[in-house]
Coordinates of C-alpha atoms in Angstrom, one line a residue:
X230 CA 4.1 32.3 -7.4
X231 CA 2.4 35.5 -7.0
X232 CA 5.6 37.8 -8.0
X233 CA 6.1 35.3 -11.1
X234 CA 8.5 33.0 -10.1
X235 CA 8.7 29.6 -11.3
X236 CA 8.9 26.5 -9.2
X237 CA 9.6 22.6 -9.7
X238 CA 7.0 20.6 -8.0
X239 CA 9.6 18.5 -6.4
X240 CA 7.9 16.5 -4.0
X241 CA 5.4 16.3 -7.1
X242 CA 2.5 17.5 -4.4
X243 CA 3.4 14.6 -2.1
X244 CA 3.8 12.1 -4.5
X245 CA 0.2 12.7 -6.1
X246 CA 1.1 14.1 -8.9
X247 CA 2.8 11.8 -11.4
X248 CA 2.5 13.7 -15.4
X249 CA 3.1 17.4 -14.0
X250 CA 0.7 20.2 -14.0
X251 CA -1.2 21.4 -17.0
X252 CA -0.9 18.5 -18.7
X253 CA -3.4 19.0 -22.1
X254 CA -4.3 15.3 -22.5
X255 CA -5.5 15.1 -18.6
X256 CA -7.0 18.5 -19.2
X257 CA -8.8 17.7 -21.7
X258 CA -10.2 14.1 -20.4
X259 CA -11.3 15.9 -17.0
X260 CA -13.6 19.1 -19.5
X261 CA -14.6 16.3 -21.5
X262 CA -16.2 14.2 -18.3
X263 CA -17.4 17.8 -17.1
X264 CA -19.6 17.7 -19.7
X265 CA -21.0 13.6 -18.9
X266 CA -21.3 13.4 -15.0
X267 CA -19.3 14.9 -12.3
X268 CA -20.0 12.6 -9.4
X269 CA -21.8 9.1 -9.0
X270 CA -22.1 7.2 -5.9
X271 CA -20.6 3.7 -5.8
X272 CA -22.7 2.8 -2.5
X273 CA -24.9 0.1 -3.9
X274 CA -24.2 1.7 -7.8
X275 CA -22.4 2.0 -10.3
X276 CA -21.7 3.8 -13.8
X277 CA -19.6 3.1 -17.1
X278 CA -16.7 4.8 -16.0
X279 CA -16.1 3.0 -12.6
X280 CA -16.4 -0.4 -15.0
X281 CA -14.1 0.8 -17.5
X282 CA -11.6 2.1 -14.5
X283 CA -12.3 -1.5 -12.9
X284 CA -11.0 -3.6 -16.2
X285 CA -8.0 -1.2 -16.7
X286 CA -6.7 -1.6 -13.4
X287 CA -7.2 -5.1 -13.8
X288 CA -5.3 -5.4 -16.9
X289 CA -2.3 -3.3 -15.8
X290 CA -2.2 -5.0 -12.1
X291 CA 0.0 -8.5 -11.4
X292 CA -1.3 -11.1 -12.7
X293 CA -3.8 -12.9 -10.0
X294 CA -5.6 -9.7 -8.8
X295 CA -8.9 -10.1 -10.7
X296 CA -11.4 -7.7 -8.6
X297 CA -11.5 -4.1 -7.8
X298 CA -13.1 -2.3 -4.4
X299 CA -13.2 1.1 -4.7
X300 CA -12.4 3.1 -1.4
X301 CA -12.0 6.9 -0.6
X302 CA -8.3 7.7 -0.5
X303 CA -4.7 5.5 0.1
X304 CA -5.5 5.6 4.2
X305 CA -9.1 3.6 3.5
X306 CA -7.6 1.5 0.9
X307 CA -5.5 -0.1 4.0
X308 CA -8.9 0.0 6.4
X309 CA -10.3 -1.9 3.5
X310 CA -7.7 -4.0 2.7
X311 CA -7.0 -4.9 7.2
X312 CA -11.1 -5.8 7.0
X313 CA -11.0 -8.2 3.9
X314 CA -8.0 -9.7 5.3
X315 CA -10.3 -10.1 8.6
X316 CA -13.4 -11.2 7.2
X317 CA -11.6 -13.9 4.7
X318 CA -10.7 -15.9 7.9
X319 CA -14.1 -15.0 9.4
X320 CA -15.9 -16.4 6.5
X321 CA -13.6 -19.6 7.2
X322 CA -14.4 -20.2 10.3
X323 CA -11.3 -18.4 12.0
X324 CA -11.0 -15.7 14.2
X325 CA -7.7 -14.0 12.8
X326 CA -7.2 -10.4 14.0
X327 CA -3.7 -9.8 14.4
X328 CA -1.4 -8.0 11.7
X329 CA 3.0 -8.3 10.9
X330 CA 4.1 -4.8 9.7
X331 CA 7.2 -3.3 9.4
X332 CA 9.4 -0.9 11.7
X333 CA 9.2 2.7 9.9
X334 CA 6.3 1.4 8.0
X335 CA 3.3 4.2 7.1
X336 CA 0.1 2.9 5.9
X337 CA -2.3 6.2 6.6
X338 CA -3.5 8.1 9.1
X339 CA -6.6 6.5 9.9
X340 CA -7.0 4.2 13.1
X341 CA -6.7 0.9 11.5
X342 CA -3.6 1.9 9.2
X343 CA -1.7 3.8 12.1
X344 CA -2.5 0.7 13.7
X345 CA -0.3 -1.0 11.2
X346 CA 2.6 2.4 11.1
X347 CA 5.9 1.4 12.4
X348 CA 6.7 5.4 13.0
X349 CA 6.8 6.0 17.0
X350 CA 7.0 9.7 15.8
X351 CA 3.9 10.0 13.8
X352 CA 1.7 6.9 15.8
X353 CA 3.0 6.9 19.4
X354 CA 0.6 9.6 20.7
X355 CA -2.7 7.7 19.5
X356 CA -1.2 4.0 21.1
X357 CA -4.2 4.1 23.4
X358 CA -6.6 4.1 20.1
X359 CA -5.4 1.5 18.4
X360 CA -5.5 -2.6 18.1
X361 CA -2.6 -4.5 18.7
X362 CA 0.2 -5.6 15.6
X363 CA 3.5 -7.2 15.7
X364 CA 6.4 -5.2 13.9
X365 CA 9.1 -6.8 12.3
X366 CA 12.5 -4.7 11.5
X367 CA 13.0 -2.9 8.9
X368 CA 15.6 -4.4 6.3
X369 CA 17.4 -1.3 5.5
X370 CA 21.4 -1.3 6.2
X371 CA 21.1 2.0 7.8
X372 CA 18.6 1.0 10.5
X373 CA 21.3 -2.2 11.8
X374 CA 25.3 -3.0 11.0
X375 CA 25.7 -5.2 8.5
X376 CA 25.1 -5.6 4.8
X377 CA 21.9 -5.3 2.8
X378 CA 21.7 -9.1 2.6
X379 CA 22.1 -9.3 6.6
X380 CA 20.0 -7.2 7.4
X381 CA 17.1 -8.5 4.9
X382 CA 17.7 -11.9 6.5
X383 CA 17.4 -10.5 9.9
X384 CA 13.7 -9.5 8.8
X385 CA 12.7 -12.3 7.5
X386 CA 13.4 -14.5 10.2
X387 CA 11.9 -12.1 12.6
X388 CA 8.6 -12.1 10.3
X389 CA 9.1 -16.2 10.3
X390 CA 8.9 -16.2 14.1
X391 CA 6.0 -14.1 14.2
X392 CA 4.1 -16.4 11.8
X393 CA 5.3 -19.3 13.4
X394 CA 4.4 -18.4 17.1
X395 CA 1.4 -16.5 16.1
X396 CA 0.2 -18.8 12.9
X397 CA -3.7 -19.0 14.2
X398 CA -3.6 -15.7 14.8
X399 CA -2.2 -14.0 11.7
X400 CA -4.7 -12.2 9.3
X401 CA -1.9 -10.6 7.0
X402 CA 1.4 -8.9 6.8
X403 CA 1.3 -5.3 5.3
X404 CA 4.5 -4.0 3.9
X405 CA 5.2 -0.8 1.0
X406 CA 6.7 -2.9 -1.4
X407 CA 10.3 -2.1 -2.6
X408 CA 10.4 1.4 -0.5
X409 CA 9.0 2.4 2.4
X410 CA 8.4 6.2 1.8
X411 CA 7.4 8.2 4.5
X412 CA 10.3 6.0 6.7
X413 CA 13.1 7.9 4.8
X414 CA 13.0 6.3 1.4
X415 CA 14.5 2.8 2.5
X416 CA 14.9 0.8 0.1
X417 CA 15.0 -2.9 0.4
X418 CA 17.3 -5.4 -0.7
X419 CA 16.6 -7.1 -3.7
X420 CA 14.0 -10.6 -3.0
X421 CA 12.8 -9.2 0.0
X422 CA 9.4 -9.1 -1.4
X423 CA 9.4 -12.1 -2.9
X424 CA 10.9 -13.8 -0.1
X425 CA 8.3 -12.2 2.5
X426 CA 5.7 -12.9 -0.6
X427 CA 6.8 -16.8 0.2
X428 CA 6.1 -16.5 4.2
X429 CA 2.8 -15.6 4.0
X430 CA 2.2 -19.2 1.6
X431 CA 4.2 -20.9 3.9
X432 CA 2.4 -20.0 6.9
X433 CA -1.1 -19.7 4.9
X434 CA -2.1 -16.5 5.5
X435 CA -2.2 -13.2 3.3
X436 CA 0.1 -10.7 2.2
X437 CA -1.1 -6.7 1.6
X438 CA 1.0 -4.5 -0.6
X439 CA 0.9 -1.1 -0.2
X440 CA 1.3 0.3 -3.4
X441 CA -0.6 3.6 -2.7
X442 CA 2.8 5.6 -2.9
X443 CA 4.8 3.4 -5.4
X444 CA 2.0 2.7 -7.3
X445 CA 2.0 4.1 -10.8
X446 CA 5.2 3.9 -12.2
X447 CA 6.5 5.8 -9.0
X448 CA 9.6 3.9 -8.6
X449 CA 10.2 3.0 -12.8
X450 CA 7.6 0.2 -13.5
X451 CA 4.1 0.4 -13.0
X452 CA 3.8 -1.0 -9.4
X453 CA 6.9 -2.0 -7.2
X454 CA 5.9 -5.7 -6.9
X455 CA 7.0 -6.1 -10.3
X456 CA 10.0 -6.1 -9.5
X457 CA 10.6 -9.4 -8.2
X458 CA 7.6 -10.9 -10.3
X459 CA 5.2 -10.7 -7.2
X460 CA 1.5 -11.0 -6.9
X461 CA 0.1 -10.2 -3.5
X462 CA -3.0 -11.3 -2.1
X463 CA -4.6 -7.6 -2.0
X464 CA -3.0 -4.8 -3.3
X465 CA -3.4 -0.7 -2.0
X466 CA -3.7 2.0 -4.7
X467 CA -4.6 5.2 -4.7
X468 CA -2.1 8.3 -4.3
X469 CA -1.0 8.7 -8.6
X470 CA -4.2 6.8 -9.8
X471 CA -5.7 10.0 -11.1
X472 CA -2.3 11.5 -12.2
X473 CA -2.7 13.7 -8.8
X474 CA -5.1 16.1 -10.6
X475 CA -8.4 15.0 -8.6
X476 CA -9.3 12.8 -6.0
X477 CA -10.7 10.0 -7.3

């Protein structure tokens, strides 16, 4: 700081920054690009590096997810990710507008992601704004009595209900794989994922992971939905992608 202390970065600038600071190999990558291009417009372009990003990510993502649509930041990745979902259906024939998210879920700030936030603290306030989602419980022991297990069980058949008494209305379900972050780090019980990953096949319509703050080897592997072997039909990145020294 400005009397010389030194400080760890413990909340690792809100979970952007993944390597640390001053890091020679990301310092040295960002003066070397300086020196090639320093912004290119993907609005009906594209460049070599936005390619070469596109085929990594591809490479390094679950097996399944074969395309890559570049946004602004982790809040449009979800506005993105809510309007595929929407115009997949569209494109069939269907008119599918409704989402299932989770109680203490945060997906952004934006309209259509606090539309999708389980947090009455954060999202109450701007309920006027925003479009209409069902919100299943959070499986998280400390939110209900009763085991992990229970309490994952719990969820899933309140997700089931809401798939099968809303199946023609359904778009998606949005959920932070593994953790939900800004809810308190809860954790869920291991095959929750999968097992939500199954309801959405079940009941034909598409899961979102939001990976944007697990993403990245966040939580040990590179993305959460590894754990449990998942692919999802869309997956969120963004907050990590760029080792939190620039946006991206």
């Amino acid at each position: 700081d400005t009397e010389g202390r030194r400080y760890i970065d413990g909340v690792s600038s809100l979970w952007c920054n993944v390597h640390g600071h001053r890091v020679k190999k990301i310092d040295d990558a960002i003066k070397n690009q300086l020196d090639k291009i320093s912004h290119s417009t993907l609005l009906g372009l594209g460049q070599g590096k936005s390619i070469e990003l596109a085929e990594k990510l591809v490479a390094i993502t679950p097996s399944g997810l074969r395309k890559v649509f570049y946004s602004d930041s982790g809040a449009t990745s979800v506005e993105i990710a809510l309007k595929i979902a929407y115009q997949y259906y569209h494109n069939r024939g269907q008119k599918r507008d409704k989402f299932i998210a989770l109680k203490e879920s945060y997906h952004g700030d934006t309209i259509g992601a606090v539309s999708v936030g389980g947090m009455e603290v954060f999202h109450s306030i701007f309920a006027p704004m925003l479009f209409d989602a069902f919100f299943a419980p959070s499986p998280h022991p400390y939110r209900f009595d009763g085991t992990a297990g229970q309490c994952a069980e719990y969820s899933l058949g309140e997700i089931e209900k809401l798939l099968q008494n809303h199946k023609d209305e359904i778009a998606a379900v949005i959920l932070e794989p593994l953790v939900q972050g800004a809810g308190g780090i809860l954790v869920h019980p291991y095959g929750f994922l999968k097992d939500a990953g199954e309801l959405t096949k079940k009941y034909d319509t598409l899961l979102i992971a939001d990976e944007v703050a697990t993403g990245f080897g966040r939580t040990g592997k590179m993305f959460a939905c590894e754990y449990e072997d998942l692919c999802p039909d869309i997956m969120c990145v963004a907050k990590g992608i760029t080792g939190g020294y620039l946006p991206l």
